[in-house]
Short mmCIF file of C-alpha atoms in Angstrom, two decimals:
data_model
loop_
_atom_site.label_atom_id
_atom_site.label_comp_id
_atom_site.label_asym_id
_atom_site.label_seq_id
_atom_site.Cartn_x
_atom_site.Cartn_y
_atom_site.Cartn_z
CA MET A 1 8.98 -26.64 -22.03
CA TYR A 2 8.52 -26.96 -25.64
CA PRO A 3 5.43 -26.15 -27.70
CA ARG A 4 4.51 -29.13 -30.17
CA ALA A 5 6.21 -28.77 -33.42
CA PHE A 6 4.57 -26.22 -35.90
CA HIS A 7 5.32 -24.62 -39.28
CA TYR A 8 6.44 -21.02 -39.06
CA HIS A 9 5.38 -18.35 -41.57
CA ARG A 10 6.19 -14.94 -41.70
CA ALA A 11 3.37 -12.65 -43.18
CA GLY A 12 4.41 -9.66 -45.45
CA SER A 13 0.95 -8.07 -44.88
CA LEU A 14 -1.94 -8.18 -42.75
CA ARG A 15 -3.74 -9.20 -46.07
CA GLU A 16 -1.32 -11.90 -46.71
CA ALA A 17 -1.60 -13.17 -43.12
CA ALA A 18 -5.61 -13.57 -43.47
CA SER A 19 -5.04 -15.36 -46.66
CA MET A 20 -2.55 -17.81 -44.86
CA LEU A 21 -5.20 -18.29 -42.10
CA SER A 22 -7.60 -19.63 -44.79
CA GLU A 23 -4.95 -21.49 -46.66
CA PHE A 24 -3.52 -23.34 -43.77
CA GLY A 25 -6.76 -23.98 -41.58
CA ASP A 26 -5.13 -25.13 -38.28
CA ALA A 27 -3.15 -21.92 -38.00
CA LYS A 28 -2.74 -19.23 -35.21
CA LEU A 29 -1.35 -15.65 -35.52
CA LEU A 30 1.44 -14.56 -33.46
CA ALA A 31 1.31 -10.95 -32.32
CA GLY A 32 3.00 -10.15 -29.07
CA GLY A 33 2.74 -13.75 -28.06
CA GLN A 34 2.58 -13.28 -24.21
CA SER A 35 -0.75 -15.34 -23.99
CA LEU A 36 -0.27 -17.61 -26.85
CA ILE A 37 3.32 -18.58 -26.38
CA PRO A 38 2.54 -19.75 -22.62
CA LEU A 39 -0.70 -21.51 -23.94
CA MET A 40 1.59 -23.43 -26.65
CA LYS A 41 4.28 -24.18 -23.97
CA LEU A 42 1.30 -25.80 -21.81
CA ARG A 43 0.12 -27.51 -24.82
CA TYR A 44 -3.43 -25.89 -24.56
CA ALA A 45 -2.77 -24.42 -27.98
CA ASN A 46 -1.26 -26.78 -30.54
CA PRO A 47 -1.54 -25.01 -33.99
CA SER A 48 0.17 -26.79 -36.96
CA HIS A 49 0.95 -23.40 -38.49
CA LEU A 50 2.08 -20.20 -36.78
CA VAL A 51 1.78 -16.81 -38.81
CA ASP A 52 4.19 -14.23 -37.39
CA LEU A 53 2.90 -10.78 -37.67
CA ASN A 54 5.81 -9.16 -36.18
CA PHE A 55 7.70 -8.41 -39.25
CA ILE A 56 4.83 -6.33 -41.00
CA GLU A 57 5.83 -2.75 -41.43
CA GLY A 58 3.32 -0.30 -40.22
CA THR A 59 1.19 -2.20 -37.85
CA SER A 60 2.18 -0.26 -34.75
CA TYR A 61 0.95 3.35 -34.52
CA ILE A 62 -1.23 5.64 -32.35
CA LYS A 63 -2.81 8.24 -34.60
CA GLU A 64 -5.42 11.06 -33.56
CA GLU A 65 -7.72 12.12 -36.38
CA SER A 66 -11.20 13.47 -36.64
CA GLY A 67 -12.38 12.73 -32.95
CA VAL A 68 -10.82 9.24 -32.79
CA LEU A 69 -7.73 7.57 -31.83
CA ARG A 70 -6.49 4.80 -33.94
CA PHE A 71 -4.28 2.10 -32.82
CA GLY A 72 -2.51 -0.17 -34.92
CA ALA A 73 -3.09 -3.91 -34.00
CA LEU A 74 0.27 -4.63 -33.20
CA THR A 75 0.89 -1.55 -31.13
CA ARG A 76 2.62 -2.76 -27.91
CA HIS A 77 1.10 -1.88 -24.63
CA ALA A 78 4.43 -0.33 -23.57
CA GLU A 79 4.12 2.25 -26.53
CA ILE A 80 0.52 3.14 -25.51
CA GLU A 81 1.92 3.60 -21.88
CA ALA A 82 4.58 6.13 -23.09
CA SER A 83 2.42 7.77 -25.89
CA THR A 84 1.09 11.37 -25.15
CA VAL A 85 -1.67 11.01 -27.72
CA ALA A 86 -3.03 7.92 -25.88
CA GLY A 87 -2.62 9.81 -22.58
CA LYS A 88 -5.32 12.17 -23.60
CA ILE A 89 -7.57 9.36 -22.40
CA PRO A 90 -6.53 8.65 -18.90
CA ILE A 91 -8.30 5.54 -18.61
CA ILE A 92 -6.38 4.14 -21.74
CA HIS A 93 -3.13 5.09 -19.86
CA ASP A 94 -4.31 3.50 -16.54
CA CYS A 95 -4.60 0.24 -18.38
CA ALA A 96 -1.54 0.29 -20.72
CA ALA A 97 0.76 1.19 -17.92
CA GLY A 98 -0.28 -1.43 -15.47
CA ILE A 99 -0.85 -4.53 -17.67
CA ALA A 100 1.26 -7.45 -16.34
CA ASP A 101 5.09 -5.96 -15.94
CA VAL A 102 7.47 -4.12 -18.09
CA GLN A 103 8.63 -7.17 -20.02
CA VAL A 104 5.17 -8.22 -21.05
CA ARG A 105 4.04 -4.69 -21.85
CA ASN A 106 7.09 -4.61 -24.26
CA ARG A 107 5.87 -7.44 -26.26
CA GLY A 108 1.96 -7.54 -25.72
CA THR A 109 -0.29 -5.80 -28.17
CA ILE A 110 -3.87 -4.03 -27.84
CA GLY A 111 -4.84 -6.15 -31.11
CA GLY A 112 -3.80 -9.45 -29.62
CA SER A 113 -5.24 -8.68 -26.34
CA LEU A 114 -8.91 -8.04 -27.98
CA ALA A 115 -8.42 -11.00 -30.22
CA GLU A 116 -7.61 -13.48 -27.60
CA ALA A 117 -10.52 -12.24 -25.41
CA ASP A 118 -9.34 -13.60 -22.11
CA PRO A 119 -11.91 -13.04 -19.49
CA SER A 120 -9.12 -11.79 -17.25
CA GLY A 121 -7.72 -9.34 -20.01
CA ASP A 122 -7.50 -5.71 -19.35
CA TRP A 123 -8.45 -4.01 -22.73
CA ALA A 124 -11.84 -5.15 -23.30
CA THR A 125 -12.98 -3.90 -19.98
CA VAL A 126 -11.61 -0.57 -20.52
CA LEU A 127 -12.59 0.01 -24.10
CA ILE A 128 -16.09 -1.02 -23.62
CA THR A 129 -16.48 1.98 -21.37
CA LEU A 130 -15.59 4.01 -24.69
CA GLN A 131 -17.06 3.84 -27.97
CA THR A 132 -14.78 1.41 -29.61
CA GLU A 133 -14.69 -0.13 -33.16
CA VAL A 134 -12.50 -3.11 -34.10
CA ARG A 135 -11.15 -3.38 -37.59
CA CYS A 136 -11.53 -6.90 -39.13
CA GLN A 137 -9.62 -7.71 -41.87
CA LYS A 138 -9.90 -10.54 -44.47
CA SER A 139 -7.76 -11.21 -47.57
CA GLN A 140 -10.53 -9.49 -49.53
CA GLY A 141 -11.84 -6.61 -47.85
CA ASP A 142 -12.57 -5.55 -44.25
CA ARG A 143 -15.26 -4.69 -41.86
CA ARG A 144 -15.76 -2.87 -38.73
CA VAL A 145 -17.41 -4.27 -35.61
CA GLN A 146 -18.36 -2.50 -32.41
CA LEU A 147 -16.36 -3.93 -29.52
CA THR A 148 -19.42 -4.76 -27.62
CA ASP A 149 -20.21 -7.35 -30.74
CA PHE A 150 -16.86 -8.27 -31.02
CA ILE A 151 -16.33 -9.96 -27.62
CA LYS A 152 -18.74 -13.13 -27.82
CA ASP A 153 -17.66 -15.31 -24.97
CA ALA A 154 -14.62 -16.39 -23.14
CA TYR A 155 -11.83 -16.59 -25.63
CA THR A 156 -14.32 -16.06 -28.39
CA THR A 157 -14.81 -13.16 -31.03
CA ALA A 158 -16.70 -12.31 -33.88
CA LEU A 159 -13.53 -12.88 -36.06
CA ALA A 160 -14.03 -15.50 -38.74
CA GLN A 161 -11.53 -18.07 -39.21
CA ASP A 162 -9.69 -16.38 -41.99
CA GLU A 163 -10.04 -12.88 -40.30
CA LEU A 164 -7.85 -10.78 -38.02
CA VAL A 165 -7.93 -7.59 -36.14
CA SER A 166 -6.00 -4.74 -38.14
CA GLU A 167 -6.87 -1.61 -36.08
CA VAL A 168 -8.61 -0.30 -32.79
CA VAL A 169 -10.47 2.76 -33.22
CA VAL A 170 -11.62 4.66 -30.11
CA LYS A 171 -13.68 7.62 -30.04
CA VAL A 172 -12.24 10.54 -28.02
CA PRO A 173 -14.67 11.17 -25.12
CA PRO A 174 -16.27 14.62 -25.16
CA LYS A 175 -15.12 17.55 -22.97
CA GLY A 176 -15.98 17.22 -19.45
CA SER A 177 -15.80 13.33 -19.89
CA ALA A 178 -13.18 11.41 -17.55
CA GLY A 179 -12.53 7.65 -16.71
CA ALA A 180 -10.53 5.54 -14.55
CA TYR A 181 -9.42 2.03 -14.58
CA LEU A 182 -8.70 0.10 -11.29
CA ALA A 183 -7.32 -3.59 -11.33
CA PHE A 184 -6.63 -5.57 -8.28
CA LYS A 185 -3.81 -8.10 -8.37
CA ARG A 186 -1.74 -10.14 -6.12
CA SER A 187 1.46 -9.32 -8.03
CA ALA A 188 2.49 -7.60 -11.17
CA PRO A 189 2.61 -10.40 -13.58
CA VAL A 190 -0.45 -12.20 -12.86
CA TYR A 191 -4.03 -11.50 -14.09
CA PRO A 192 -6.14 -9.22 -11.80
CA THR A 193 -8.63 -10.85 -9.46
CA ALA A 194 -11.24 -8.05 -10.31
CA SER A 195 -11.27 -4.95 -12.25
CA ALA A 196 -13.30 -1.89 -12.98
CA ALA A 197 -13.53 0.69 -15.37
CA VAL A 198 -15.60 3.88 -15.18
CA GLN A 199 -16.08 6.71 -17.72
CA LEU A 200 -18.27 9.75 -16.21
CA THR A 201 -19.24 12.35 -18.51
CA MET A 202 -20.09 15.37 -16.32
CA ASP A 203 -22.53 18.66 -17.01
CA GLY A 204 -21.54 20.78 -13.89
CA GLU A 205 -22.58 18.73 -10.98
CA THR A 206 -24.68 16.28 -13.09
CA CYS A 207 -23.39 12.91 -14.32
CA LYS A 208 -24.80 13.37 -17.90
CA ASP A 209 -23.72 9.89 -18.93
CA ALA A 210 -21.54 7.04 -17.30
CA ALA A 211 -20.07 3.91 -18.70
CA ILE A 212 -19.29 1.24 -16.18
CA ALA A 213 -17.67 -2.02 -16.75
CA LEU A 214 -16.30 -5.14 -14.76
CA GLY A 215 -13.54 -7.22 -15.59
CA CYS A 216 -12.37 -10.87 -14.43
CA VAL A 217 -15.71 -11.42 -12.79
CA GLY A 218 -17.56 -13.04 -15.61
CA LEU A 219 -16.89 -15.08 -18.88
CA THR A 220 -16.63 -11.41 -20.67
CA ALA A 221 -15.98 -8.10 -19.47
CA ILE A 222 -19.39 -6.94 -18.13
CA LYS A 223 -21.21 -3.69 -18.92
CA ALA A 224 -22.89 -2.89 -15.57
CA LYS A 225 -25.90 -0.99 -17.02
CA ASP A 226 -27.99 -0.67 -13.86
CA ALA A 227 -25.05 0.75 -12.22
CA GLU A 228 -24.59 3.25 -15.06
CA ALA A 229 -28.50 4.01 -14.81
CA ALA A 230 -27.88 4.79 -11.09
CA LEU A 231 -25.55 7.74 -11.77
CA ARG A 232 -26.97 8.92 -15.22
CA GLY A 233 -28.80 12.22 -14.90
CA GLN A 234 -27.84 12.53 -11.10
CA ARG A 235 -25.41 14.19 -8.99
CA VAL A 236 -22.46 11.98 -7.78
CA THR A 237 -23.24 11.63 -4.10
CA GLU A 238 -22.70 9.11 -1.56
CA LYS A 239 -26.18 7.81 -2.08
CA THR A 240 -25.87 7.42 -5.93
CA ILE A 241 -22.43 5.97 -5.81
CA ALA A 242 -23.90 3.43 -3.11
CA ALA A 243 -26.68 2.51 -5.48
CA ALA A 244 -24.31 2.34 -8.61
CA VAL A 245 -21.87 -0.04 -6.23
CA GLU A 246 -24.79 -2.15 -5.19
CA ALA A 247 -26.06 -2.59 -8.98
CA ALA A 248 -22.39 -3.58 -9.95
CA ARG A 249 -21.83 -6.18 -7.24
CA ALA A 250 -25.33 -7.62 -8.60
CA VAL A 251 -24.22 -7.93 -12.10
CA ALA A 252 -20.79 -9.55 -11.37
CA ASP A 253 -20.74 -13.07 -12.04
CA PRO A 254 -17.48 -14.47 -10.89
CA GLN A 255 -16.02 -18.10 -10.28
CA SER A 256 -14.43 -19.21 -7.24
CA ASP A 257 -10.69 -20.02 -7.94
CA MET A 258 -7.28 -19.60 -6.34
CA ARG A 259 -7.53 -15.72 -6.64
CA GLY A 260 -10.56 -15.51 -4.41
CA SER A 261 -14.16 -16.88 -3.65
CA VAL A 262 -17.31 -15.62 -5.51
CA ASP A 263 -18.31 -13.41 -2.57
CA TYR A 264 -14.77 -11.85 -1.98
CA LYS A 265 -14.47 -11.01 -5.96
CA ARG A 266 -18.11 -9.47 -5.94
CA MET A 267 -17.18 -7.45 -2.94
CA LEU A 268 -13.90 -6.30 -4.72
CA ALA A 269 -15.46 -5.52 -7.78
CA GLY A 270 -17.96 -3.17 -5.87
CA SER A 271 -15.12 -1.50 -3.91
CA LEU A 272 -13.11 -0.98 -7.22
CA VAL A 273 -16.23 0.50 -8.71
CA LYS A 274 -16.55 2.77 -6.00
CA ARG A 275 -13.00 4.04 -6.04
CA ALA A 276 -13.18 4.36 -9.82
CA ILE A 277 -16.18 6.61 -9.79
CA ASP A 278 -14.67 9.03 -7.20
CA ILE A 279 -11.45 9.09 -9.44
CA ALA A 280 -13.31 9.69 -12.64
CA ASP A 281 -15.52 12.37 -10.95
CA ARG A 282 -12.46 14.21 -9.69
CA ARG A 283 -10.36 13.81 -12.98
CA ALA A 284 -13.51 15.27 -14.88
CA ARG A 285 -13.11 18.37 -12.58
CA GLY A 286 -9.57 18.65 -13.75
CA GLU A 287 -7.73 16.94 -10.74
CA GLN A 288 -4.69 15.00 -11.60
CA VAL A 289 -5.40 11.70 -9.83
CA GLU A 290 -3.27 8.42 -10.24
CA ALA A 291 -5.06 5.02 -10.94
CA GLY A 292 -4.28 1.84 -12.44
CA HIS A 293 -3.27 -1.61 -11.29
CA ILE A 294 -2.94 -1.98 -7.56
CA TYR A 295 -0.78 -4.74 -6.14
CA ALA A 296 1.30 -5.38 -3.11
CA MET B 1 1.29 -32.53 -36.12
CA PRO B 2 3.35 -31.61 -39.42
CA ASP B 3 5.69 -34.55 -40.31
CA VAL B 4 8.80 -32.22 -41.37
CA ILE B 5 9.29 -29.15 -39.82
CA GLU B 6 11.48 -26.68 -41.84
CA LYS B 7 14.24 -25.02 -39.93
CA VAL B 8 14.45 -21.14 -40.17
CA ALA B 9 17.68 -19.40 -41.05
CA ILE B 10 18.08 -16.41 -38.75
CA LYS B 11 20.84 -13.70 -37.97
CA LEU B 12 21.07 -11.75 -34.93
CA THR B 13 23.45 -9.76 -32.95
CA VAL B 14 24.28 -10.92 -29.18
CA ASN B 15 26.27 -8.74 -27.03
CA GLY B 16 27.98 -7.16 -30.11
CA LYS B 17 28.58 -10.33 -31.89
CA ALA B 18 26.89 -11.41 -35.03
CA HIS B 19 25.64 -14.96 -35.37
CA SER B 20 23.85 -16.76 -38.18
CA LEU B 21 21.64 -19.92 -37.11
CA GLU B 22 19.24 -22.39 -38.34
CA VAL B 23 16.49 -22.83 -35.75
CA GLU B 24 13.46 -25.10 -35.16
CA PRO B 25 10.53 -22.67 -35.10
CA ARG B 26 9.48 -23.94 -31.64
CA MET B 27 12.86 -23.20 -29.84
CA LEU B 28 12.41 -20.35 -27.32
CA LEU B 29 14.59 -17.57 -27.26
CA VAL B 30 16.08 -18.44 -23.95
CA GLU B 31 17.12 -21.99 -25.24
CA LEU B 32 18.99 -20.39 -28.21
CA ILE B 33 20.81 -18.23 -25.76
CA ARG B 34 21.77 -21.00 -23.37
CA GLU B 35 22.11 -24.15 -25.58
CA ALA B 36 23.07 -22.95 -29.02
CA LEU B 37 25.16 -19.65 -27.91
CA ASP B 38 26.43 -21.46 -24.41
CA LEU B 39 25.42 -18.05 -22.70
CA THR B 40 24.22 -19.48 -19.45
CA GLY B 41 23.95 -16.36 -17.34
CA THR B 42 20.53 -16.16 -18.76
CA HIS B 43 18.40 -18.32 -16.31
CA VAL B 44 15.31 -20.36 -16.72
CA GLY B 45 13.18 -19.75 -13.44
CA CYS B 46 9.34 -20.30 -13.98
CA ASP B 47 9.23 -20.93 -17.70
CA THR B 48 5.70 -19.29 -17.44
CA THR B 49 6.14 -15.70 -18.21
CA TYR B 50 6.06 -14.99 -14.39
CA CYS B 51 9.53 -14.71 -12.78
CA GLY B 52 11.72 -12.58 -15.17
CA ALA B 53 14.95 -14.80 -14.51
CA CYS B 54 15.18 -15.12 -18.25
CA THR B 55 14.97 -11.50 -19.03
CA VAL B 56 17.38 -9.97 -21.79
CA LEU B 57 17.43 -6.97 -23.72
CA MET B 58 15.92 -7.21 -27.28
CA ASN B 59 16.48 -4.07 -29.27
CA GLY B 60 16.91 -2.15 -26.08
CA ALA B 61 13.67 -3.54 -24.55
CA ALA B 62 13.54 -6.10 -21.46
CA VAL B 63 11.75 -9.28 -22.75
CA LYS B 64 11.04 -12.65 -21.01
CA SER B 65 13.36 -14.72 -23.45
CA CYS B 66 11.05 -17.77 -22.28
CA THR B 67 8.04 -16.08 -23.85
CA VAL B 68 9.83 -15.23 -27.42
CA PHE B 69 10.53 -17.53 -30.11
CA ALA B 70 14.11 -17.68 -31.36
CA VAL B 71 12.90 -17.04 -34.93
CA GLN B 72 11.16 -13.77 -33.84
CA ALA B 73 14.95 -12.34 -32.93
CA ASP B 74 15.70 -12.59 -36.51
CA GLY B 75 17.48 -9.08 -37.11
CA ALA B 76 17.58 -8.27 -33.47
CA GLU B 77 20.28 -6.90 -31.26
CA LEU B 78 20.44 -8.73 -27.97
CA ILE B 79 22.05 -8.01 -24.57
CA THR B 80 22.37 -10.61 -22.06
CA VAL B 81 24.05 -10.50 -18.67
CA GLU B 82 27.44 -11.35 -20.39
CA GLY B 83 27.27 -8.32 -22.40
CA LEU B 84 27.02 -5.85 -19.65
CA GLU B 85 30.79 -5.75 -18.66
CA ARG B 86 33.15 -3.86 -20.91
CA ASP B 87 36.85 -4.52 -21.22
CA GLY B 88 36.73 -6.74 -18.17
CA GLN B 89 35.23 -4.02 -16.07
CA LEU B 90 31.90 -4.72 -14.49
CA HIS B 91 28.96 -2.61 -15.58
CA PRO B 92 28.13 0.04 -12.86
CA ILE B 93 24.86 -2.08 -12.65
CA GLN B 94 26.88 -5.19 -11.74
CA LYS B 95 29.10 -3.50 -9.50
CA ALA B 96 26.15 -1.84 -7.57
CA PHE B 97 24.51 -5.19 -6.92
CA GLY B 98 27.72 -6.54 -5.48
CA ASP B 99 28.40 -3.56 -3.21
CA ALA B 100 24.95 -3.10 -2.04
CA HIS B 101 24.49 -6.85 -1.37
CA GLY B 102 21.49 -6.69 -3.89
CA LEU B 103 21.73 -10.58 -4.24
CA GLN B 104 21.91 -13.79 -2.19
CA CYS B 105 21.50 -17.02 -4.29
CA GLY B 106 21.82 -14.89 -7.40
CA TYR B 107 19.52 -16.83 -9.55
CA CYS B 108 17.45 -13.98 -10.27
CA THR B 109 20.23 -11.49 -10.57
CA PRO B 110 20.85 -11.50 -14.38
CA GLY B 111 17.27 -10.79 -15.06
CA LEU B 112 17.18 -8.05 -12.56
CA MET B 113 20.01 -6.43 -13.86
CA LEU B 114 18.88 -6.36 -17.51
CA ALA B 115 15.53 -4.80 -16.18
CA THR B 116 17.49 -2.24 -14.38
CA ALA B 117 19.34 -1.49 -17.71
CA GLN B 118 16.33 -0.84 -19.46
CA LEU B 119 14.95 1.49 -16.62
CA LEU B 120 18.19 3.62 -16.61
CA SER B 121 18.33 3.95 -20.12
CA GLN B 122 14.89 5.60 -20.20
CA ASN B 123 15.14 7.39 -16.72
CA LYS B 124 18.51 8.38 -15.14
CA GLN B 125 17.13 9.28 -11.95
CA PRO B 126 14.25 6.89 -11.14
CA SER B 127 12.28 7.28 -7.89
CA GLU B 128 11.71 4.61 -5.45
CA LYS B 129 8.21 4.14 -6.97
CA GLU B 130 9.56 3.97 -10.56
CA ILE B 131 12.16 1.50 -9.54
CA ARG B 132 9.51 -0.88 -7.68
CA LYS B 133 7.49 -0.72 -11.05
CA ALA B 134 10.42 -1.49 -13.34
CA ILE B 135 11.32 -4.72 -11.43
CA ALA B 136 7.76 -5.68 -10.67
CA GLY B 137 8.26 -8.52 -13.38
CA ASN B 138 11.35 -9.97 -11.57
CA THR B 139 10.80 -12.31 -8.76
CA CYS B 140 13.57 -12.68 -5.95
CA ARG B 141 12.79 -15.21 -3.38
CA CYS B 142 15.95 -14.44 -1.05
CA THR B 143 16.59 -10.68 -0.49
CA GLY B 144 13.12 -9.05 0.07
CA TYR B 145 14.00 -6.65 -2.37
CA GLN B 146 15.38 -3.70 -0.04
CA ASN B 147 19.04 -4.19 -1.08
CA ILE B 148 17.81 -4.57 -4.65
CA LEU B 149 16.41 -1.23 -4.48
CA LYS B 150 19.45 0.15 -2.87
CA ALA B 151 21.64 -1.57 -5.56
CA ILE B 152 19.54 0.31 -8.39
CA GLN B 153 19.79 3.45 -6.62
CA MET B 154 23.48 3.13 -6.34
CA ALA B 155 23.82 2.10 -9.95
CA ALA B 156 21.96 5.35 -11.12
CA GLN B 157 24.11 7.47 -8.99
CA SER B 158 27.19 5.97 -10.49
CA ILE B 159 25.90 6.29 -14.03
CA LYS B 160 24.76 9.70 -13.56
CA GLY B 161 28.16 10.62 -12.01
CA ALA B 162 30.26 8.92 -14.70
#
């Protein structure tokens, strides 16, 4: 399958890429290409110009400094999976290590995933449970946008037409905080049917703070605020978990499709929240527990 | 749609051999490999980033060559299934797939062998779980995977012992 013909441009810097976007108008950026190229082959995306970011030096890195992790926009999922620095936030490793398959993780990027804003993408669901800022670059100047303000709708972000993602900045959670990400999918290469990200900050037996997000069950990742409230300031018990799960199910807004019915997805999202709370709680107590993508 | 599309000059190394070509930007890497270089061991299966039949190594990393544009491979070193053997001798991975009956129709096999090559370049002694994860992006509709697992375990042993 061939995409429609397009002009190819190789940007020498992110700044130049941003100015190419305003110069060409009908242009798309090529990062990992693992969503864009299939969309172009199916001719859902038909840009006249393609601006390749892959030859720009210094866009792939993971740095820890003053309480934050900085990810270059073109950092591949596989690099995050293999990174001990990124591994300090277990929920980030859960996500990076399970996106699609080895081949896709070798190409796909964190910046591309957020900019694509696919409702079934993994990164947004995980990163809204942490304090995440997206650095957006124009040909002149840049700005920082909170991830919660960055994702506007399905496939829609706060990026202006001549703007791109240059960096993703994640605040390192405090001591006593741990999370888990669980995504259920039918096989490795497909998008999950539903996913849940949970980050708990424990103060002894009490859950001081909770962040809970659902993926693939709405037009964007959904912050389950009532579920968070059900745990915040409480002990993590069967009763409070049940209340959080109930609230998470209520806020899920899935669509029926080949991956499952509305009711099925809502049940699944709740079950994933339940398991993720348990794993996050155990991890916060120092236990090593595996989590990530689940498939047959 | 643009009227005149400029071709792009690229240089790449495939199985140790240097090539200079001019390609249309929309040409997929798998088409370059199969049509321009006549290396038909790399297969097109689903053409939708699912099945992994088109897997090749690009700078040592397994990629689905139906989901990479040929222009992106400018300056890259590629290994396709044809590049596994050395001096007419099958690579231990190839030999193990044969010895363990790790294939039936053979359509997915080149992709699986290159996914295996990346795995064994990073992990000499993978567990069964690690093997399953490493080949999760490669679909086989014949074998049921059991003999593929055995083949990869056999290849790991053979490379370790060499």
